[in-house]
Coordinates of C-alpha atoms and ligand atoms in Angstrom, one line a residue:
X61 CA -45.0 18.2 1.8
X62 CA -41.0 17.4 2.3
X63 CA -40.9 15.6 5.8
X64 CA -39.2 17.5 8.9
X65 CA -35.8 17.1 9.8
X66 CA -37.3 15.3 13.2
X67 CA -39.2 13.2 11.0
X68 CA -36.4 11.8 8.9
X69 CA -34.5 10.9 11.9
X70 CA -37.7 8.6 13.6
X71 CA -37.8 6.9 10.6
X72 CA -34.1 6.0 10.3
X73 CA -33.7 5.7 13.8
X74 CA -36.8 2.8 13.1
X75 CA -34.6 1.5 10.3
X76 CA -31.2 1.2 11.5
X77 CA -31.2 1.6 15.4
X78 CA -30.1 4.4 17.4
X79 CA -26.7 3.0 16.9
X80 CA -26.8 3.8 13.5
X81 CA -28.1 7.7 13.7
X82 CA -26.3 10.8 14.4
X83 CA -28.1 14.1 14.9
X84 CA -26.1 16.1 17.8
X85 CA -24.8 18.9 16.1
X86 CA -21.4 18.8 17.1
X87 CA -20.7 15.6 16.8
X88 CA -22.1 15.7 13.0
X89 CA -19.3 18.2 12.5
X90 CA -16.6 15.3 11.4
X91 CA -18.9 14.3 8.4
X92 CA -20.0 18.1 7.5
X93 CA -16.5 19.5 7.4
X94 CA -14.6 18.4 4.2
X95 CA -10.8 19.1 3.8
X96 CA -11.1 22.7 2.3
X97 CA -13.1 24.2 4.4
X98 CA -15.2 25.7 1.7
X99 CA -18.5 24.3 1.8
X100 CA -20.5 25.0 4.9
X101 CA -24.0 23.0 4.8
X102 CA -25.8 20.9 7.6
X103 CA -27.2 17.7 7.1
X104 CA -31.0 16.5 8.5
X105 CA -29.0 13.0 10.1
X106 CA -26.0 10.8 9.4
X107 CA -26.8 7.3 9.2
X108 CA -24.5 4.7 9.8
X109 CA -25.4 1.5 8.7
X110 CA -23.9 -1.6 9.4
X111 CA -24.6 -4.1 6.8
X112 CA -25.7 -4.4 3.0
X113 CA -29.2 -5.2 3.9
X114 CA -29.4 -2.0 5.9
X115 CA -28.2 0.1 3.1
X116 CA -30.9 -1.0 1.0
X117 CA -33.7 -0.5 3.7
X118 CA -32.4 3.2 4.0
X119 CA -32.4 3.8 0.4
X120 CA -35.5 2.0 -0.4
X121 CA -37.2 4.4 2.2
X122 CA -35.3 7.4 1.4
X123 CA -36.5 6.6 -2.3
X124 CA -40.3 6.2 -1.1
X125 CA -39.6 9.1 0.3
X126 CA -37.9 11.9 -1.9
X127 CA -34.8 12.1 0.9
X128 CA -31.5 13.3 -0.5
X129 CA -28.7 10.7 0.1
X130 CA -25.0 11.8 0.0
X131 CA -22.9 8.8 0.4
X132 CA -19.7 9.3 2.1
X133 CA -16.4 7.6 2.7
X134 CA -13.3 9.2 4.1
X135 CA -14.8 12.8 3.7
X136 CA -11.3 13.3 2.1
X137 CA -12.8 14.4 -1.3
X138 CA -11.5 17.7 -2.3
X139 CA -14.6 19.0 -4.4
X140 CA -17.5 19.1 -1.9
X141 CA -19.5 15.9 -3.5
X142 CA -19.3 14.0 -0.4
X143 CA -21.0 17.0 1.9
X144 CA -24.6 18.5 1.4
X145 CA -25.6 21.0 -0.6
X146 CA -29.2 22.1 0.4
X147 CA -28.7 20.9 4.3
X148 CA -32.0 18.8 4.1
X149 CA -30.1 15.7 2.9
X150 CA -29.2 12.7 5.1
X151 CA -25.5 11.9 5.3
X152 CA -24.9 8.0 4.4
X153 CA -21.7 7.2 5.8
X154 CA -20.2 3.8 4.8
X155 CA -18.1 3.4 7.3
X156 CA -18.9 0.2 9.3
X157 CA -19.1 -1.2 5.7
X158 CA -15.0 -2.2 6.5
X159 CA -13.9 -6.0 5.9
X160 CA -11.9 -7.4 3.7
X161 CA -13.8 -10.1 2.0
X162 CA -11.3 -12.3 0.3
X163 CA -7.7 -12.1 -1.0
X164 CA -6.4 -13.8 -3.6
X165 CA -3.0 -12.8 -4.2
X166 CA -2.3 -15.4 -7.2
X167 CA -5.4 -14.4 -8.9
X168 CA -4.5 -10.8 -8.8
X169 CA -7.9 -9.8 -7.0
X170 CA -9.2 -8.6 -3.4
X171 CA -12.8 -8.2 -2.2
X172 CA -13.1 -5.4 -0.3
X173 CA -16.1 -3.2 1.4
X174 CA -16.8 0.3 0.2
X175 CA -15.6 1.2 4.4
X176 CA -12.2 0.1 4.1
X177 CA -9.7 2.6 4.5
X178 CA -7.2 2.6 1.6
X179 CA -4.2 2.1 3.7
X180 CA -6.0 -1.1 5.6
X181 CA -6.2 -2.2 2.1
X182 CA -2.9 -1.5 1.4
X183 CA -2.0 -3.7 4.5
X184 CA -4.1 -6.5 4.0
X185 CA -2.9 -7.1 0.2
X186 CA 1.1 -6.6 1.2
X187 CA 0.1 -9.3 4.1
X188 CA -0.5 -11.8 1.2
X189 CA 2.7 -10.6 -0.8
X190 CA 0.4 -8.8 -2.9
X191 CA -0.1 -4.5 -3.6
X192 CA -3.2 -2.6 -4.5
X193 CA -1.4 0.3 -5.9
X194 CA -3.3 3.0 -5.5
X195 CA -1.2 5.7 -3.3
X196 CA -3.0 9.0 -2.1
X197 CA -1.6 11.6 0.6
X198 CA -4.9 10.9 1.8
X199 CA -4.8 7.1 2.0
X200 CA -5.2 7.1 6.0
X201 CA -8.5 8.6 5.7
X202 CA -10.0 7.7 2.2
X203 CA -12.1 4.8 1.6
X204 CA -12.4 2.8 -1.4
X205 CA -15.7 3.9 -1.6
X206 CA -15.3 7.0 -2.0
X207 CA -11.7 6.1 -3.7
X208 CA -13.9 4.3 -6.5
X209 CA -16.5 6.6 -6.8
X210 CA -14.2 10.0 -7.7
X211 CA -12.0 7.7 -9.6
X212 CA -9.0 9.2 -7.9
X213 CA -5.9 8.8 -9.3
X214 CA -2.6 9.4 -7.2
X215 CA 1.2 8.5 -7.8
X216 CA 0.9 5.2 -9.4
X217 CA -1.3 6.0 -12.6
X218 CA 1.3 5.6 -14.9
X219 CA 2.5 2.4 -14.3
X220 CA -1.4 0.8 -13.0
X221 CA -4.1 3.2 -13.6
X222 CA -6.4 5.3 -12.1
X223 CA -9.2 3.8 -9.5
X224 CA -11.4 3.0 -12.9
X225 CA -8.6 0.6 -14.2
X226 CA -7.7 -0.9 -11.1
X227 CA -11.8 -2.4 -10.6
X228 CA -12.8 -5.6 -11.6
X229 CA -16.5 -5.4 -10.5
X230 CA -18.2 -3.5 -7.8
X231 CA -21.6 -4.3 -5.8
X232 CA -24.1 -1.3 -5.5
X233 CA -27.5 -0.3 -4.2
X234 CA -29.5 1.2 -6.2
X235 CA -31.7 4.3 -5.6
X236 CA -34.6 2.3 -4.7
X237 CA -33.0 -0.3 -2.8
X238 CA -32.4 -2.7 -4.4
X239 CA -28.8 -4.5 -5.3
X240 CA -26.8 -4.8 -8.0
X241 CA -24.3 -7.6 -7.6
X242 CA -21.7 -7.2 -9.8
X243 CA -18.5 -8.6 -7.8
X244 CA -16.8 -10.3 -10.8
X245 CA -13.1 -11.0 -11.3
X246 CA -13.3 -11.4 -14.8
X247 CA -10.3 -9.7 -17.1
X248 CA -12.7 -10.4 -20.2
X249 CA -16.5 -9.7 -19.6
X250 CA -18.3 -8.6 -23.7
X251 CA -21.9 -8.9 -22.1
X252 CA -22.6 -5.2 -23.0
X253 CA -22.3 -2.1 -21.3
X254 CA -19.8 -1.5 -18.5
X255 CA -21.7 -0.8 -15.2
X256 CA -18.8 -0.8 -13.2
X257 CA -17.4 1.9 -15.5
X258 CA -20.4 3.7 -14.5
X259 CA -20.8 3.5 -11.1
X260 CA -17.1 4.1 -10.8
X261 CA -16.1 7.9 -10.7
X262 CA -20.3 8.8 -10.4
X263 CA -19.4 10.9 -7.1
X264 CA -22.5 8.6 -5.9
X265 CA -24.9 10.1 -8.4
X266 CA -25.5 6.5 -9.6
X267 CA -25.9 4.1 -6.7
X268 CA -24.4 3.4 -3.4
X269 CA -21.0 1.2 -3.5
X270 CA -20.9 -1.5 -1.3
X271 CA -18.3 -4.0 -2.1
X272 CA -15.3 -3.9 -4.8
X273 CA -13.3 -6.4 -6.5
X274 CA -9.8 -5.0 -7.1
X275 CA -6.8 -5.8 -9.4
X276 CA -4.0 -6.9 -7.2
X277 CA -0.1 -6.8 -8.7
X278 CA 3.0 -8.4 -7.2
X279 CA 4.5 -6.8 -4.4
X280 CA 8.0 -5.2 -5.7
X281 CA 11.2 -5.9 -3.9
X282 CA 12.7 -2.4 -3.8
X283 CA 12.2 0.4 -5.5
X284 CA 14.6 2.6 -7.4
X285 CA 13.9 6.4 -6.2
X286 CA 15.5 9.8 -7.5
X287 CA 14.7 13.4 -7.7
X288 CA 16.6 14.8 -10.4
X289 CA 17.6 18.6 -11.7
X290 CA 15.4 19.9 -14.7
X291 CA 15.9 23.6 -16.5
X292 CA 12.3 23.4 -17.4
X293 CA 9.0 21.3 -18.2
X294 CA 10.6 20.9 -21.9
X295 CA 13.6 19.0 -20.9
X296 CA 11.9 17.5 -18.1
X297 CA 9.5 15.9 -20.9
X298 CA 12.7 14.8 -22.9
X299 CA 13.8 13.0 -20.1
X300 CA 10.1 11.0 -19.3
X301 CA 10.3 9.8 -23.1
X302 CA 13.9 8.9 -22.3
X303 CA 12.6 7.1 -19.6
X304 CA 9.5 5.0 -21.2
X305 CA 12.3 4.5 -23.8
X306 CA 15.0 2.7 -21.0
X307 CA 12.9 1.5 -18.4
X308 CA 9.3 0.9 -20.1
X309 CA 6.4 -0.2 -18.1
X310 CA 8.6 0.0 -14.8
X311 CA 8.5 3.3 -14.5
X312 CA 6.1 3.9 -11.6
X313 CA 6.1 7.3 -11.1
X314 CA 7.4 11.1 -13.0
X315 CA 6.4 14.0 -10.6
X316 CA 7.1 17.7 -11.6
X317 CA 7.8 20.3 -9.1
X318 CA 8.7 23.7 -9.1
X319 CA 11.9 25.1 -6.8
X320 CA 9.1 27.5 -5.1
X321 CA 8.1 23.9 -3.6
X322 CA 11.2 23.5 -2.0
X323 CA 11.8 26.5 -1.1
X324 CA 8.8 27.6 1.0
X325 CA 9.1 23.7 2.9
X326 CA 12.6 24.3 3.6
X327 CA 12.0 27.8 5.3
X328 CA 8.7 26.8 7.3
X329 CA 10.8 23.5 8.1
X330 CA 8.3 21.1 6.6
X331 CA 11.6 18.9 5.4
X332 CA 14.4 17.8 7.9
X333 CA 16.9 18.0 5.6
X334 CA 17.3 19.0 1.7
X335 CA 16.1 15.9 -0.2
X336 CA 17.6 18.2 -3.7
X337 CA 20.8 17.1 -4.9
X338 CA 21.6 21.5 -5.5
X339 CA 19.5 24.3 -6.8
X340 CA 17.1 23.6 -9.5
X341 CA 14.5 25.6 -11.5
X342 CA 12.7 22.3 -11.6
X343 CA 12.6 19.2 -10.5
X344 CA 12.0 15.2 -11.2
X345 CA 11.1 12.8 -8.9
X346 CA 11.3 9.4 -11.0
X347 CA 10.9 5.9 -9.1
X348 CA 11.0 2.1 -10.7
X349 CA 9.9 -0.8 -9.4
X350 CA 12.4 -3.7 -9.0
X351 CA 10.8 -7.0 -9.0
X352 CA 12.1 -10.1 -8.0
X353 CA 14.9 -11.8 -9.7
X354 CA 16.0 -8.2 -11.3
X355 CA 19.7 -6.7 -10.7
X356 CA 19.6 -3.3 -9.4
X357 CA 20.5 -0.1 -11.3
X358 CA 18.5 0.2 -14.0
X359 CA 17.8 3.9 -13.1
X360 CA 21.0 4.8 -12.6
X361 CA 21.8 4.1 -15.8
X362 CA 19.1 5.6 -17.4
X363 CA 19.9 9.2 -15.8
X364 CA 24.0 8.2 -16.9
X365 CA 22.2 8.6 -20.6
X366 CA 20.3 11.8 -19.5
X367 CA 23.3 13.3 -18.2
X368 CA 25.2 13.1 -21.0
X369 CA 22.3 14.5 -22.9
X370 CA 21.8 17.3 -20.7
X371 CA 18.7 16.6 -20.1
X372 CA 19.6 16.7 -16.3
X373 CA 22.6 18.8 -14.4
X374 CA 22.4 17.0 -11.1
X375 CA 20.7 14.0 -9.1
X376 CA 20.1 12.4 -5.8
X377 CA 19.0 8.6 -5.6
X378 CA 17.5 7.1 -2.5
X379 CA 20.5 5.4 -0.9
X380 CA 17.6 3.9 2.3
X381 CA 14.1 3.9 3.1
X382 CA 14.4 7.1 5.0
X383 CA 15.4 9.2 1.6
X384 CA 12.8 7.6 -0.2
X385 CA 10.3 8.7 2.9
X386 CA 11.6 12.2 2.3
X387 CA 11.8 12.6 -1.4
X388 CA 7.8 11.7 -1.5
X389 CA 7.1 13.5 1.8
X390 CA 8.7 16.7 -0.3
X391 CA 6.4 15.5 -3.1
X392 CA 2.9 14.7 -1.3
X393 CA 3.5 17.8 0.7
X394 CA 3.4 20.3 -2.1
X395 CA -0.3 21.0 -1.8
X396 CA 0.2 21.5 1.9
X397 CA 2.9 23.8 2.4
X398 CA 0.7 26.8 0.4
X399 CA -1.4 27.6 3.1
X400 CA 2.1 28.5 4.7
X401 CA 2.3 31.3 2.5
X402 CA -1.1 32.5 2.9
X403 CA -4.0 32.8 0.0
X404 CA -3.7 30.5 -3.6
X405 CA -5.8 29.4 -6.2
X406 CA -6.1 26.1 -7.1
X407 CA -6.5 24.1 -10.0
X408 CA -6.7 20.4 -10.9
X409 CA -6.0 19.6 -15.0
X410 CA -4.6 17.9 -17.3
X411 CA -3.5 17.9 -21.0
X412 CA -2.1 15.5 -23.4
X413 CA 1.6 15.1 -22.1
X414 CA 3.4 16.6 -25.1
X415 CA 1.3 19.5 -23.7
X416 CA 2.5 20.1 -20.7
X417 CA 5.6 22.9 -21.4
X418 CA 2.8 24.8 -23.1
X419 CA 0.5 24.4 -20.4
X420 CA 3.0 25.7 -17.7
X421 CA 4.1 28.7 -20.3
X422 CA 1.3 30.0 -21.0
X423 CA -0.7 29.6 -18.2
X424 CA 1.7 31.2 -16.2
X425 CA 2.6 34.0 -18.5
X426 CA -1.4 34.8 -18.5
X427 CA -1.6 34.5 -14.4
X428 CA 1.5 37.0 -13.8
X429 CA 0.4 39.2 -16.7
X430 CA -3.1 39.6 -15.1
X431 CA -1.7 39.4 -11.2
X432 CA 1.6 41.2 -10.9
X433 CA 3.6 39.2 -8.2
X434 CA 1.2 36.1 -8.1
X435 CA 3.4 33.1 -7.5
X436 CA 3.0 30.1 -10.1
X437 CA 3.2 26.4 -8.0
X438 CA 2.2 23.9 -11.0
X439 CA 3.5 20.5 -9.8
X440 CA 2.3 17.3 -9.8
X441 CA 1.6 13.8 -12.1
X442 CA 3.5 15.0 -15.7
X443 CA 3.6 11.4 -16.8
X444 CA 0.0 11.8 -17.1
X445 CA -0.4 14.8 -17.9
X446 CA -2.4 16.1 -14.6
X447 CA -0.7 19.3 -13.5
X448 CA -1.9 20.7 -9.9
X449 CA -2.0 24.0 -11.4
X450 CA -1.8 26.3 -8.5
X451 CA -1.0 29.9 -7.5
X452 CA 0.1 31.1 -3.9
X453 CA -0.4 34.9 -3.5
X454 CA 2.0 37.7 -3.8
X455 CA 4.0 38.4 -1.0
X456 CA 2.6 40.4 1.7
X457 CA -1.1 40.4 -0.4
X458 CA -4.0 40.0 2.2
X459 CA -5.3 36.6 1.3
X460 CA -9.0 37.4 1.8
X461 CA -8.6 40.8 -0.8
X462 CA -6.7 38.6 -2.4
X463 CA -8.8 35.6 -3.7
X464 CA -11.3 38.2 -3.7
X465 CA -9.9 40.2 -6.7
X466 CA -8.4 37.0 -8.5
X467 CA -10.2 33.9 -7.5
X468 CA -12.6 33.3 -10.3
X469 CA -11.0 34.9 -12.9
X470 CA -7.8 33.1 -12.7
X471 CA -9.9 29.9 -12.8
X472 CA -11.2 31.3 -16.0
X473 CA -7.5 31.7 -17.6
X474 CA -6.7 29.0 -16.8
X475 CA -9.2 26.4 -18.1
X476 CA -9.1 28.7 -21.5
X477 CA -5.3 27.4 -22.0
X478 CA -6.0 23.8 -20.8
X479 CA -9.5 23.9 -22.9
X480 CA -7.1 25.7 -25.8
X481 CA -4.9 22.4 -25.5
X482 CA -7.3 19.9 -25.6
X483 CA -7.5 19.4 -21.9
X484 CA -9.8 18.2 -19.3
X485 CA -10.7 20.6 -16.3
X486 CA -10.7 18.0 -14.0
X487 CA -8.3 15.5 -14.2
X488 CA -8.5 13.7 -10.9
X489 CA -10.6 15.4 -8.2
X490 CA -14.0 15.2 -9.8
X491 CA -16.4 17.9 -10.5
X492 CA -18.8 17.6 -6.9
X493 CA -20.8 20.8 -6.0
X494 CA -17.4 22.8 -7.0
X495 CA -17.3 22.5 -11.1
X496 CA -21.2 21.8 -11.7
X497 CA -21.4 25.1 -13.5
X498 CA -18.3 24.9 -15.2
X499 CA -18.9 21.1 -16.4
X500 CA -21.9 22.8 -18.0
X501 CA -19.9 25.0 -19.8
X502 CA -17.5 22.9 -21.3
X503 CA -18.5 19.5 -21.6
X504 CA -19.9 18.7 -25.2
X505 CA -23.3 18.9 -25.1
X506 CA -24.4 15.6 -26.3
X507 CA -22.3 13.4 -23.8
X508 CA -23.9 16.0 -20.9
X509 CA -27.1 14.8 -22.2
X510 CA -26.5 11.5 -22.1
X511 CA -25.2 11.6 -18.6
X512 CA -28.6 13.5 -17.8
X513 CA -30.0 10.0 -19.3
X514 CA -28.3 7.7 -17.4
X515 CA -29.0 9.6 -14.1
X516 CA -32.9 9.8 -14.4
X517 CA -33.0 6.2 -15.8
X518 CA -31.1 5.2 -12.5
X519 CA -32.1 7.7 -9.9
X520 CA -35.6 9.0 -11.7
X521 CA -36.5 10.8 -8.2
X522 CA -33.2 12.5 -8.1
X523 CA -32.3 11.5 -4.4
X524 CA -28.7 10.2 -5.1
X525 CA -26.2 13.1 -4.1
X526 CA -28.3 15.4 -5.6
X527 CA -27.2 18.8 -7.0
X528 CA -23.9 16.9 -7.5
X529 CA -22.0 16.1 -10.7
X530 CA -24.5 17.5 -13.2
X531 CA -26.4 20.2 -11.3
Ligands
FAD889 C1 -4.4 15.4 1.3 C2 -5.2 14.9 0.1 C3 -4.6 14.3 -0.9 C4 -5.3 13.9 -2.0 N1 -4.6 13.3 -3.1 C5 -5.3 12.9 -4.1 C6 -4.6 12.4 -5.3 O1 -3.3 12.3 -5.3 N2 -5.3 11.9 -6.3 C7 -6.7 11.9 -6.3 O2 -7.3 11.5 -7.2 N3 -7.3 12.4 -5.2 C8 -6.7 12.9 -4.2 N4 -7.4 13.5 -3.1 C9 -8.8 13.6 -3.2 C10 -9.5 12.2 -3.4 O3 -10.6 12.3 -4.2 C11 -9.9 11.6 -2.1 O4 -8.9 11.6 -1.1 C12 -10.4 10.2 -2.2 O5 -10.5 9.7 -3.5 C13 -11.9 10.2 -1.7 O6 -12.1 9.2 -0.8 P1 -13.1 9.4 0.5 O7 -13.3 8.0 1.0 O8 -12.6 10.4 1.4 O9 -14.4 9.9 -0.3 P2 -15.4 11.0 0.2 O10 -14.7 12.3 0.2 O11 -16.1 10.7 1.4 O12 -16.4 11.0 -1.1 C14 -15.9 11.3 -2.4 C15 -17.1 11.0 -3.4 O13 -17.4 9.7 -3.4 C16 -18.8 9.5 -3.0 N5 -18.9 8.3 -2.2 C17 -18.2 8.0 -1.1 N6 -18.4 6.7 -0.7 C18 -19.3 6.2 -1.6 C19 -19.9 5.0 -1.8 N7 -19.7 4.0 -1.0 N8 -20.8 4.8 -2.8 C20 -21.0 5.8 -3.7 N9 -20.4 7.0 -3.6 C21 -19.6 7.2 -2.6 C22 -19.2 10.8 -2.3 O14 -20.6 11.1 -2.3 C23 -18.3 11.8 -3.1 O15 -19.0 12.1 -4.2 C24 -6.7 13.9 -2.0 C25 -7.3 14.5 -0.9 C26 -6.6 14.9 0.2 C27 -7.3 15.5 1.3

């Protein structure tokens, strides 16, 4: 017989203290609703524990005891894997999990617990003249935790690398308790298979994160910032090989956004000012690093060439800190400023970059051939191929008839063009209780069985987020 709600919560409230329990309904409301508002599930308790040890206490019961564990960090995750699914589970939040181990800023590597919230990170490297350069919109909130385990990706991927590439080591608990301590800081490790690659981006599937080990790079001293005027994803792919060519591994970041962007945060006054140098189809937001001992102007120079190409008709560059502030605001507030215009239908993908153009073509040719009016919004990471393929309603559509009529069939247009192009269906954003069914679908079948492996090997009574990931 499955234990009672009231039962779970004695026997955590006898494991972690009363301290370390919530149960009041409302107050169990800031872990149960995630950022979308689309998955609506209870919890049997939230459990807040406050060191390792206690971690592997709750887990070593909960394992005893066939209790669902969903580990959560910010509650920032934009797929559902960090809230319930059958409303039985226990909510582990890793919260007071939150110090900063060690820095070393020489050695390139910061110790950090699974609570820490990514900006605090942020802060505590730049305090030793150090970065950790993983930048999210939702860095005030996320945790590395939960940063590690969806493998998230953000701004900075092309010049350092998604949360995966940016690990050294990571210390877990496993299902039953007990602690994997794999805190290394070691650039070369060939002692057989990567855990860490593992645990990282396994939406919790595969063991609680405790503690990380993190790459750590020098701290630029400026950056070089522009948003430049594109006629379309083609030339705006000229211009990022034109870029790798000039400026190489400097080149931190190559965002894509459509004018619709602009144009519905200028007219629900989500910009102060214009950060555009003039009307554009498209546009480029490209920033360097300058590190130290480097003159100025590199990018300036590289647009000069891209000019005369015409490869661009007009740019802007950051002249202070307070265009840079608004170029990304107009950037990192693109996925935002659609609920201002009512319904849309989202999508997280990627495709090799070359693909891109093709991706954006025909993906919006099929949208607007099957939704007369619909309003195509792709933007997002083009040097890495991750387009935030969206779609805001037509004008004046009811939202609710709306995403009933299109929802799920635009999803499946969609993923046929990325799939057609050799794409991935979820590029940064994970797969969670959202894309279970669809990760069936397309995933090959022999690497979905060997996932299947590695979960019942590690979590054989299936209590680690379950329903998650694989189903
Ligand atoms: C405004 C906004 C902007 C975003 N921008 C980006 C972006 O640019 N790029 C990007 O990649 N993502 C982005 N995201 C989504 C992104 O996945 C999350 O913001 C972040 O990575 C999740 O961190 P979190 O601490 O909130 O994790 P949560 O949402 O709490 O959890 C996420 C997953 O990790 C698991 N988990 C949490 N903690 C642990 C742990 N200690 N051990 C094991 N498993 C754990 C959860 O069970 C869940 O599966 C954005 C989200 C928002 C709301």
């Amino acid at each position: 017989m499955p234990l009672t709600a009231n039962e779970i919560r004695d026997a955590l409230a006898g494991i972690v203290g009363s301290d370390g329990i919530v149960t009041d309904t409302e107050k169990m409301g800031a872990w149960l609703d995630e950022p979308r508002k689309r998955f609506h599930q209870t919890a049997s308790a939230i459990v807040t524990p406050p060191s390792v040890e206690a971690v592997q206490k709750v887990m070593a019961w909960a394992n005893q005891n066939h209790v669902g564990i969903v580990p959560q960090g910010g509650n920032t995750g934009l797929v559902g894997a960090q809230v319930p699914l059958s409303g039985r589970e226990v909510i582990l939040s890793l919260h007071k999990l939150d110090r900063i181990r060690s820095i070393n800023a020489g050695a390139g590597v910061m110790t950090a617990e699974a609570g820490v919230i990514l900006e605090n990170a942020h802060r505590a490297a730049e305090a030793e003249g150090a970065m950790f350069p993983l930048w999210l919109a939702s860095q005030g909130s996320a945790r590395i935790g939960g940063v590690l385990s969806s493998n998230a990706g953000g701004v900075n991927v092309l010049a350092y690398g998604n949360a995966r590439e940016l690990t050294m080591g990571v210390e877990a608990v496993l299902a039953d308790g007990r602690l994997y301590q794999g805190l290394n800081a070691l650039k070369k490790d060939n002692t057989g298979y990567d855990l860490k690659d593992l645990l990282v981006g396994a939406e919790g599937t595969l063991g609680i994160i405790t503690a990380a080990s993190l790459k750590l790079y020098p701290l630029p001293q400026d950056y070089e910032t522009a948003i430049v005027n594109v006629a379309s994803p083609d030339a705006a792919l000229e211009l990022f090989q034109l870029m790798r060519e000039r400026v190489g591994s400097r080149l931190n970041a190559f965002e894509l956004i459509p004018w619709i962007g602009l144009d519905i945060q200028l007219r629900h006054g989500m910009l102060d000012k214009d950060p555009t140098a003039s009307a554009s189809p498209w546009y480029a937001l490209i920033e360097l690093t300058r590190m130290a001992g480097t003159e100025p102007g590199a990018l300036q120079s590289a647009l000069e060439v891209a000019f005369d190409k015409t490869l661009i008709s007009d740019a802007v560059m950051a002249e202070a800190l307070a265009d840079r502030t608004r170029m990304w605001a107009f950037r990192e507030q693109m996925s935002e400023c659609q609920s201002r215009e009512g319904a849309s239908i989202k999508h997280d993908v990627s495709v090799p970059i070359a693909a891109v153009p093709a991706l954006i073509a025909e993906g919006s040719a099929a949208a607007e051939k099957f939704a007369p009016g619909i309003r195509p919004v792709p933007f997002g990471h083009m040097g890495d191929g991750n387009i935030h393929f969206n779609f805001s309603m037509p004008v004046g559509a009811d939202p609710k008839a709306f995403m009933a009529e299109y929802d799920e069939a635009m999803h499946e247009i969609i993923y046929e063009v990325v799939l057609k192009l050799g794409g991935s269906v979820s590029a940064e954003h994970g797969i969670g209780q959202l894309k279970t069914e669809l990760l069936r679908q397309v995933k090959d079948p022999v690497a979905l069985e060997m996932m299947r492996a590695i979960k019942t090997a590690l979590d054989p009574n299936g209590i680690l987020n379950p329903g998650k990931l694989l189903g």
